[in-house]
Coordinates of C-alpha atoms in Angstrom, one line a residue:
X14 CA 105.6 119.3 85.5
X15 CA 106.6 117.9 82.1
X16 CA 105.9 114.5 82.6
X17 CA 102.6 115.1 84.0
X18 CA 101.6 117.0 81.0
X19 CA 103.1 114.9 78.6
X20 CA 100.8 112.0 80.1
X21 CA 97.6 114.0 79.9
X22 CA 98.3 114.3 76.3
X23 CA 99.2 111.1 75.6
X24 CA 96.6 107.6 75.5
X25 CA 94.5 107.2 77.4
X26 CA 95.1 104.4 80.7
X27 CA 94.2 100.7 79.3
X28 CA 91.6 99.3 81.3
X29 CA 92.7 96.1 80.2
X30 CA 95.9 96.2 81.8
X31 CA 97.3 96.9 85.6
X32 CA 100.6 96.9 87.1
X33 CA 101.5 95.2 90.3
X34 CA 104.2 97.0 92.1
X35 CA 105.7 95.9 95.5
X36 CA 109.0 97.7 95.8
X37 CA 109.8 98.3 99.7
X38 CA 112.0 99.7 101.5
X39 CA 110.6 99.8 105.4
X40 CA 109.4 96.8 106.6
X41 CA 108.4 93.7 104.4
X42 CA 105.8 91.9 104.5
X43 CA 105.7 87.9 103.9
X44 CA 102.1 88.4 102.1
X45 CA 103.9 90.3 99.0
X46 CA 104.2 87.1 97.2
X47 CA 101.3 85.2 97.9
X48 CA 99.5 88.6 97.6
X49 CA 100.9 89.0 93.9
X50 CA 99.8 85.7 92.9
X51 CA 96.1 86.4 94.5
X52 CA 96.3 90.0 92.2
X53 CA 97.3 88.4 89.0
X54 CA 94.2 85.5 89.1
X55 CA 91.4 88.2 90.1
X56 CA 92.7 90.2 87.6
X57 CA 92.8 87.0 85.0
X58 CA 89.1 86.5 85.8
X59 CA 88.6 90.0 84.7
X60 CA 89.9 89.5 81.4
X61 CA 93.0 91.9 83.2
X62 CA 96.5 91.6 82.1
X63 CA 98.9 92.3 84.7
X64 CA 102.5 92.9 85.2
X65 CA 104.4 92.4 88.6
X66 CA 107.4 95.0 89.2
X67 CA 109.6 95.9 92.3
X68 CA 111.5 98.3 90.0
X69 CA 111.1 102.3 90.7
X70 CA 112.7 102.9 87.3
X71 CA 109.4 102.2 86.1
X72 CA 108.4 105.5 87.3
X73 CA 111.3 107.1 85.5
X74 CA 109.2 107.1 82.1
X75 CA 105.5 108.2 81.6
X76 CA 105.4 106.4 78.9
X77 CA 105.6 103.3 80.4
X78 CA 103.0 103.9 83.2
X79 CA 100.4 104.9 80.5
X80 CA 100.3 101.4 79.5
X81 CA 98.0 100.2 82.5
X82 CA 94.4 101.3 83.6
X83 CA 95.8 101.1 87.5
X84 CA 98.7 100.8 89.4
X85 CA 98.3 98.6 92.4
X86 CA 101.0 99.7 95.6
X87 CA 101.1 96.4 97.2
X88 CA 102.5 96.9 100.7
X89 CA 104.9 99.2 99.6
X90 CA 106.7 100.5 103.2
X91 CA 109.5 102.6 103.1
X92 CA 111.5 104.2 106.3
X93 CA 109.4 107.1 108.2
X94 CA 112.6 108.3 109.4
X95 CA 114.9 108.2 106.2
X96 CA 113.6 110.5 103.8
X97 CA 116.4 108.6 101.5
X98 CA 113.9 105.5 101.4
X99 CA 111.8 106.9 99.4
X100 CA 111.7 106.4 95.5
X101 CA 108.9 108.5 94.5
X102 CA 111.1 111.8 93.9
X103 CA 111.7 114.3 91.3
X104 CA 110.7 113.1 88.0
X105 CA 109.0 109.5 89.3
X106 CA 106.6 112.3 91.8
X107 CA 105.6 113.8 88.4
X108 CA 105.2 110.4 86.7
X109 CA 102.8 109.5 89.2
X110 CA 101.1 112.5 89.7
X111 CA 100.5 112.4 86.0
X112 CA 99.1 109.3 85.7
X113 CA 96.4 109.7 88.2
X114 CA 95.6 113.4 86.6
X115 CA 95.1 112.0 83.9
X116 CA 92.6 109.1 84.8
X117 CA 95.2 106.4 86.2
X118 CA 93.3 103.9 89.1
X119 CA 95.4 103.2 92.3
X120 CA 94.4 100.2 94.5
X121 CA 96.5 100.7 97.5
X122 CA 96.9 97.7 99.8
X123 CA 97.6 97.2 103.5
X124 CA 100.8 98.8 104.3
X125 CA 100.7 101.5 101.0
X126 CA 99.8 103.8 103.4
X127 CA 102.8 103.3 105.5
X128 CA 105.2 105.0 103.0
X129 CA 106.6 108.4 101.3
X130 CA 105.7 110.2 105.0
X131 CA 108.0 113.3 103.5
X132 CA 105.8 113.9 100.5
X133 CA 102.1 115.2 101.9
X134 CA 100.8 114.7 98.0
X135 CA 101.4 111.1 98.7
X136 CA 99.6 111.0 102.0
X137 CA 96.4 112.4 100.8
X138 CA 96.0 110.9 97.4
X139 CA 96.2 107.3 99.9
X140 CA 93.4 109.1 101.9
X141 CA 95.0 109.1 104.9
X142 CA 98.3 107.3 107.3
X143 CA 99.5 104.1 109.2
X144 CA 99.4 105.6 112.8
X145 CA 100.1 102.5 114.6
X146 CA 98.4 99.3 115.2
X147 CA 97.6 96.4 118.0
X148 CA 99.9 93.3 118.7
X149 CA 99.2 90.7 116.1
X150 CA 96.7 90.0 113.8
X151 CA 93.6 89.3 115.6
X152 CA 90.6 88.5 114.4
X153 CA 88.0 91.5 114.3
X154 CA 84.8 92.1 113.4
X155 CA 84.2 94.6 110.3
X156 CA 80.9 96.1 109.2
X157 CA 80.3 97.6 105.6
X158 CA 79.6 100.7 105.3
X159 CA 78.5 101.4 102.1
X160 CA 76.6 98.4 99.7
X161 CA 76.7 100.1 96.6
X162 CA 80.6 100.6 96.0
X163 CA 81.8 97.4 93.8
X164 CA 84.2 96.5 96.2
X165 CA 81.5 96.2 98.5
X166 CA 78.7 95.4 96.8
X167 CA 79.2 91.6 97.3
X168 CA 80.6 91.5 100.7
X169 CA 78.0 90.7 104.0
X170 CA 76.9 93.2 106.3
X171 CA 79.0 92.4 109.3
X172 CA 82.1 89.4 109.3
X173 CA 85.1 88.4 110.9
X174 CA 88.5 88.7 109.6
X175 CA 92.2 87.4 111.3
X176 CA 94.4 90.7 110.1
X177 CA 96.5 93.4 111.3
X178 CA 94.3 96.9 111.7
X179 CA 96.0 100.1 111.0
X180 CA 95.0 103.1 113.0
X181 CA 95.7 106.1 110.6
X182 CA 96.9 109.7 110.9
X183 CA 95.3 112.7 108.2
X184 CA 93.0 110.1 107.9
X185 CA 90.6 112.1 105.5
X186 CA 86.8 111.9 106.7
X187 CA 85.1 113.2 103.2
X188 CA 86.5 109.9 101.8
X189 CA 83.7 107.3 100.6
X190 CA 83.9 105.3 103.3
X191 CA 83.5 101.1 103.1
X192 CA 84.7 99.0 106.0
X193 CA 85.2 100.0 109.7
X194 CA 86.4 97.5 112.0
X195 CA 84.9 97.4 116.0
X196 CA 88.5 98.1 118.1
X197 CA 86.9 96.8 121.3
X198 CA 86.5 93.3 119.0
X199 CA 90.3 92.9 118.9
X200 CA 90.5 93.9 123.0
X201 CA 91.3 97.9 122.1
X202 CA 89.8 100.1 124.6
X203 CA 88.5 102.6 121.7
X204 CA 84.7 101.8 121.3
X205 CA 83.9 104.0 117.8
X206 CA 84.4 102.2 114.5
X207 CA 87.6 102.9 112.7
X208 CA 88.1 103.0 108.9
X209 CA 89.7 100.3 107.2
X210 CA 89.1 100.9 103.3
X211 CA 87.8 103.9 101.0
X212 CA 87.7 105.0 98.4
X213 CA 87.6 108.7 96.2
X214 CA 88.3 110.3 93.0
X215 CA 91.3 112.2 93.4
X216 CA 92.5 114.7 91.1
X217 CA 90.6 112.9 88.1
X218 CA 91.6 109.5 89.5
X219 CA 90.2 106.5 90.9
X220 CA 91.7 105.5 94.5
X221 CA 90.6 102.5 96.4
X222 CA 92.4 102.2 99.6
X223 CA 92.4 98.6 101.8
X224 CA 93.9 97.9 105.2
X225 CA 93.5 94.3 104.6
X226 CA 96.4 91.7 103.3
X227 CA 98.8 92.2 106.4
X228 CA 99.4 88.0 106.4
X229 CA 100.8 85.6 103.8
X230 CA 97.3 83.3 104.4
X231 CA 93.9 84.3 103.9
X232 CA 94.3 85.4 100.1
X233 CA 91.9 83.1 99.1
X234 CA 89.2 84.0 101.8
X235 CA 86.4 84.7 99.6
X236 CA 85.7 88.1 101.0
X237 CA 89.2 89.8 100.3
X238 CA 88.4 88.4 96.9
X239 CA 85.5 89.7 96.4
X240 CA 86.9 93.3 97.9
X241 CA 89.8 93.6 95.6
X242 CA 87.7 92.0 92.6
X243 CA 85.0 95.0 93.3
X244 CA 87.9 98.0 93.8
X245 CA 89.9 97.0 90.8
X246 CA 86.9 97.1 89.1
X247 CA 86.5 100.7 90.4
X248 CA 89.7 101.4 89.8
X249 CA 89.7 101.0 86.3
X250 CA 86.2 102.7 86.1
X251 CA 84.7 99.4 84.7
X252 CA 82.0 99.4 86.9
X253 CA 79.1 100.7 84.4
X254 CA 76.1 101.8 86.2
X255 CA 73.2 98.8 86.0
X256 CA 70.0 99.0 84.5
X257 CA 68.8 95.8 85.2
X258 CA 69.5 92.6 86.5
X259 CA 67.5 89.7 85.2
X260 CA 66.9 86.7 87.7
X261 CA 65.5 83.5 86.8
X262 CA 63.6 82.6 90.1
X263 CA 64.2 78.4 88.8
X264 CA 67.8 79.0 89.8
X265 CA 66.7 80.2 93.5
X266 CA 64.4 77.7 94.6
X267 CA 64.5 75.4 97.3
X268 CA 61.9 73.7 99.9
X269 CA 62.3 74.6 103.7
X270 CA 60.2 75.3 106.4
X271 CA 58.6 78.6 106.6
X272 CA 60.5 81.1 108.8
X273 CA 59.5 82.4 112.1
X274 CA 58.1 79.3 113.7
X275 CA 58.7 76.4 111.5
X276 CA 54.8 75.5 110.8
X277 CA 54.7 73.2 108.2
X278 CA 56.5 73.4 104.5
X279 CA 57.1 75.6 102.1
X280 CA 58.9 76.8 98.5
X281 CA 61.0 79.0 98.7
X282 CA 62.0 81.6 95.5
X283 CA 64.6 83.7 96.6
X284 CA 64.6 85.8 93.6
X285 CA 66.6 89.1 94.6
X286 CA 69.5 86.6 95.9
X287 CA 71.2 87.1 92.9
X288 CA 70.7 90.9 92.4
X289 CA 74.0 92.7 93.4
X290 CA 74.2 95.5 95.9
X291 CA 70.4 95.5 95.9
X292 CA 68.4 97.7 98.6
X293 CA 65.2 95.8 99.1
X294 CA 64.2 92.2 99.1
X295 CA 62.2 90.4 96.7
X296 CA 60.9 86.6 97.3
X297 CA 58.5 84.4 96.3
X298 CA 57.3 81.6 98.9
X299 CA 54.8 79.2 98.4
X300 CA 53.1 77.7 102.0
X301 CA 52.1 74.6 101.3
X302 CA 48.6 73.4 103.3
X303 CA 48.8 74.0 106.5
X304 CA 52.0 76.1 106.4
X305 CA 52.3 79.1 107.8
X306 CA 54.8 81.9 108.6
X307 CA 55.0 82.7 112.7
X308 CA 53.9 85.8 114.1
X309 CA 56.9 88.3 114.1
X310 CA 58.1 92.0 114.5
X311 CA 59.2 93.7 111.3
X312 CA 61.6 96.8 111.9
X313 CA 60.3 98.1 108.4
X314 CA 57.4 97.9 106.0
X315 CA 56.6 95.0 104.6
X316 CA 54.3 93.4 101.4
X317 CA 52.6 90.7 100.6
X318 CA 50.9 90.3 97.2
X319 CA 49.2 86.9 96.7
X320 CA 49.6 85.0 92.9
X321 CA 47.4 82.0 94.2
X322 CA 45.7 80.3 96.9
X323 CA 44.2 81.7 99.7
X324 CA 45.2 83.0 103.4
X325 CA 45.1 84.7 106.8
X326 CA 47.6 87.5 107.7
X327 CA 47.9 88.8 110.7
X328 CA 49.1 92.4 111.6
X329 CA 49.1 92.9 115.9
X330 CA 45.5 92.2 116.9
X331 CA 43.7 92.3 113.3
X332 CA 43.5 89.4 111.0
X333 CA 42.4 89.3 107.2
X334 CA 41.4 87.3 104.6
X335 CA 43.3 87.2 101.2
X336 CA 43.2 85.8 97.6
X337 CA 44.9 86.4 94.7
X338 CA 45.8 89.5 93.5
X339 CA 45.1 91.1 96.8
X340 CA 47.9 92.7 99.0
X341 CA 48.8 93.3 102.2
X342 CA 50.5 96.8 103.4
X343 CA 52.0 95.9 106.8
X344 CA 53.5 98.5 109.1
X345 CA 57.2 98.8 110.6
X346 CA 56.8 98.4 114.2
X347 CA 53.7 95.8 114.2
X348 CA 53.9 91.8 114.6
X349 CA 52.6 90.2 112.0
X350 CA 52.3 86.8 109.9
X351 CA 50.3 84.8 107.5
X352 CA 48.9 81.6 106.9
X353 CA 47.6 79.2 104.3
X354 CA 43.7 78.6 104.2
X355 CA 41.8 76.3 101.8
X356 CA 43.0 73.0 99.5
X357 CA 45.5 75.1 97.4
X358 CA 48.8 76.4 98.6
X359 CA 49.5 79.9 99.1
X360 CA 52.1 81.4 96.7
X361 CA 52.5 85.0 97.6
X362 CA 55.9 87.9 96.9
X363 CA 57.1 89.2 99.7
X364 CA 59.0 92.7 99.4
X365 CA 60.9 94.5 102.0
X366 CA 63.7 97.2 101.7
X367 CA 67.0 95.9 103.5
X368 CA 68.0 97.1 106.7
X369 CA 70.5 100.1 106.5
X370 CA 70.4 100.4 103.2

């Protein structure tokens, strides 16, 4: 494996720079283009330079493919049934194979795992197979699976999307799993979640794999956005781990009525709103006199620390007083509230850890 080695011994992948590549052979899809165009402005965002090719020879000369940080196989089909279709052979296998040995990203998009079926390296560095998928491109509802992977991170806990879902073959279930899609949402008799993007570190590379980008609209749909944004991040292995994240509670304010129950007004400091793939909640609301928030189950603990004012919180049949700098502990399970007492508002933090996270 010359080239290989001659890659592992050369500079190091520039996370700075990706390639684009959209070379097909099997079927081709009408979101290449408009998918290219999406690629290259999330990647100028980044402060990414990136370079659209449909040319294999590319892959004839490691030297070449060690300019990027990540490769990005955009729908890159070719025949099942003509092992002549495929370009990755012989030397352009070994460039490839190099290049994620020795630290190369691949974002694979959509139909990237419907290609090279005769080479099995292929299959599992991808993670896993296009099997076959339902008429059309219905919409479907998808569920995240994991909130701390950057191409997650940012993305809600459950939403719709109009696509075409892939069912896979050799799909590989040790991958880090991210989005599942409900078949029985898009009228599929099949009741179990199936995978729709992963990711894994594969022989000293990064691979982020999505089943999303099938039609030529919906590029701009802020969630695919924020998907590729966060797995080209990955990718390149520019996703640094956080310290901290510093929120300026001014920027999250905003007067509404309390929740459960709408009794009265209140302020509203949604601090932890701007605190990526965060695991609890972190809030600051101020009742205002005669304000309260409704009795209500919680499915988890629950805080509330009081900076002013005075109250009444409720937990099932037991009510207590608080001031400031007291606290109340309240227990998954019970149904509790609080209200505002006396001439000054309340202003109280309420903390809670996110639900399946």
């Amino acid at each position: 494996m010359v080239a290989a080695g001659w890659l592992l011994a050369g500079a190091a992948p520039d996370p700075a720079r990706i390639l684009i590549f959209s070379h097909t052979t099997g079927y081709r899809h009408a979101s290449i283009e408009p998918g290219v165009a999406a690629l290259k402005a999330i990647a100028a965002k980044q402060g990414i330079e990136a370079e659209a090719s449909e040319a294999p020879a590319l892959f004839d000369d490691p030297a070449a493919l060690a300019r990027f940080g990540a490769i990005v196989l955009l729908s890159t089909t070719t025949d099942p049934k003509d092992p002549a279709s495929e370009w990755f052979t012989g030397k352009r296998r070994e460039a490839l194979q190099g290049f994620v040995r020795g630290g190369g990203g691949i974002v694979a998009i959509h139909a990237a795992a419907d290609s090279h079926y005769h080479w099995p390296w292929y299959g599992r560095m991808i993670g896993g197979r296009f099997q076959r998928h339902p008429p059309g491109t219905p919409t479907a509802k998808i569920t995240r699976r994991d909130a701390r992977h950057p191409a997650t991170a940012a993305l809600p806990e459950t939403f719709s999307r109009t696509d075409e879902y892939y069912y896979y073959q050799d799909y590989d279930p040790t991958l880090r799993l991210l989005l599942t899609f409900d078949p029985a949402s898009i009228g599929e008799k099949d009741v179990n979640p199936k995978p729709i993007a992963w990711a894994h570190v594969f022989e000293g590379g990064r691979v982020f794999y999505t089943g999303l980008g099938h039609s030529p609209d919906g590029w701009d749909d802020p969630n695919l956005v924020a998907h590729l944004t966060g797995g080209l991040e990955w990718a390149l292995g520019r996703d640094a781990a956080r310290a901290m994240v510093i929120v300026d509670e001014a920027r999250k304010v905003r007067d509404e009525p309390p929740p459960h129950g709408d009794i009265g007004m209140s302020t509203a400091h949604r601090i932890s709103d701007g605190v990526p793939a965060r695991t609890m909640e972190f809030r600051r609301r101020t009742l205002h006199p005669g304000a309260a928030i409704g009795i209500h189950p919680i499915g988890h603990d629950e805080v509330y620390y009081v900076l002013s004012g005075e109250g009444e919180v409720t937990s099932d049949d037991k009510t207590a007083r608080l001031t400031r700098g007291m606290a109340a502990y309240l227990y998954e399970g019970a149904r509790v509230g609080i209200r505002q007492t006396g001439k000054e508002p309340l202003s109280l933090i309420i903390s809670y850890p996110i639900p399946g996270k």
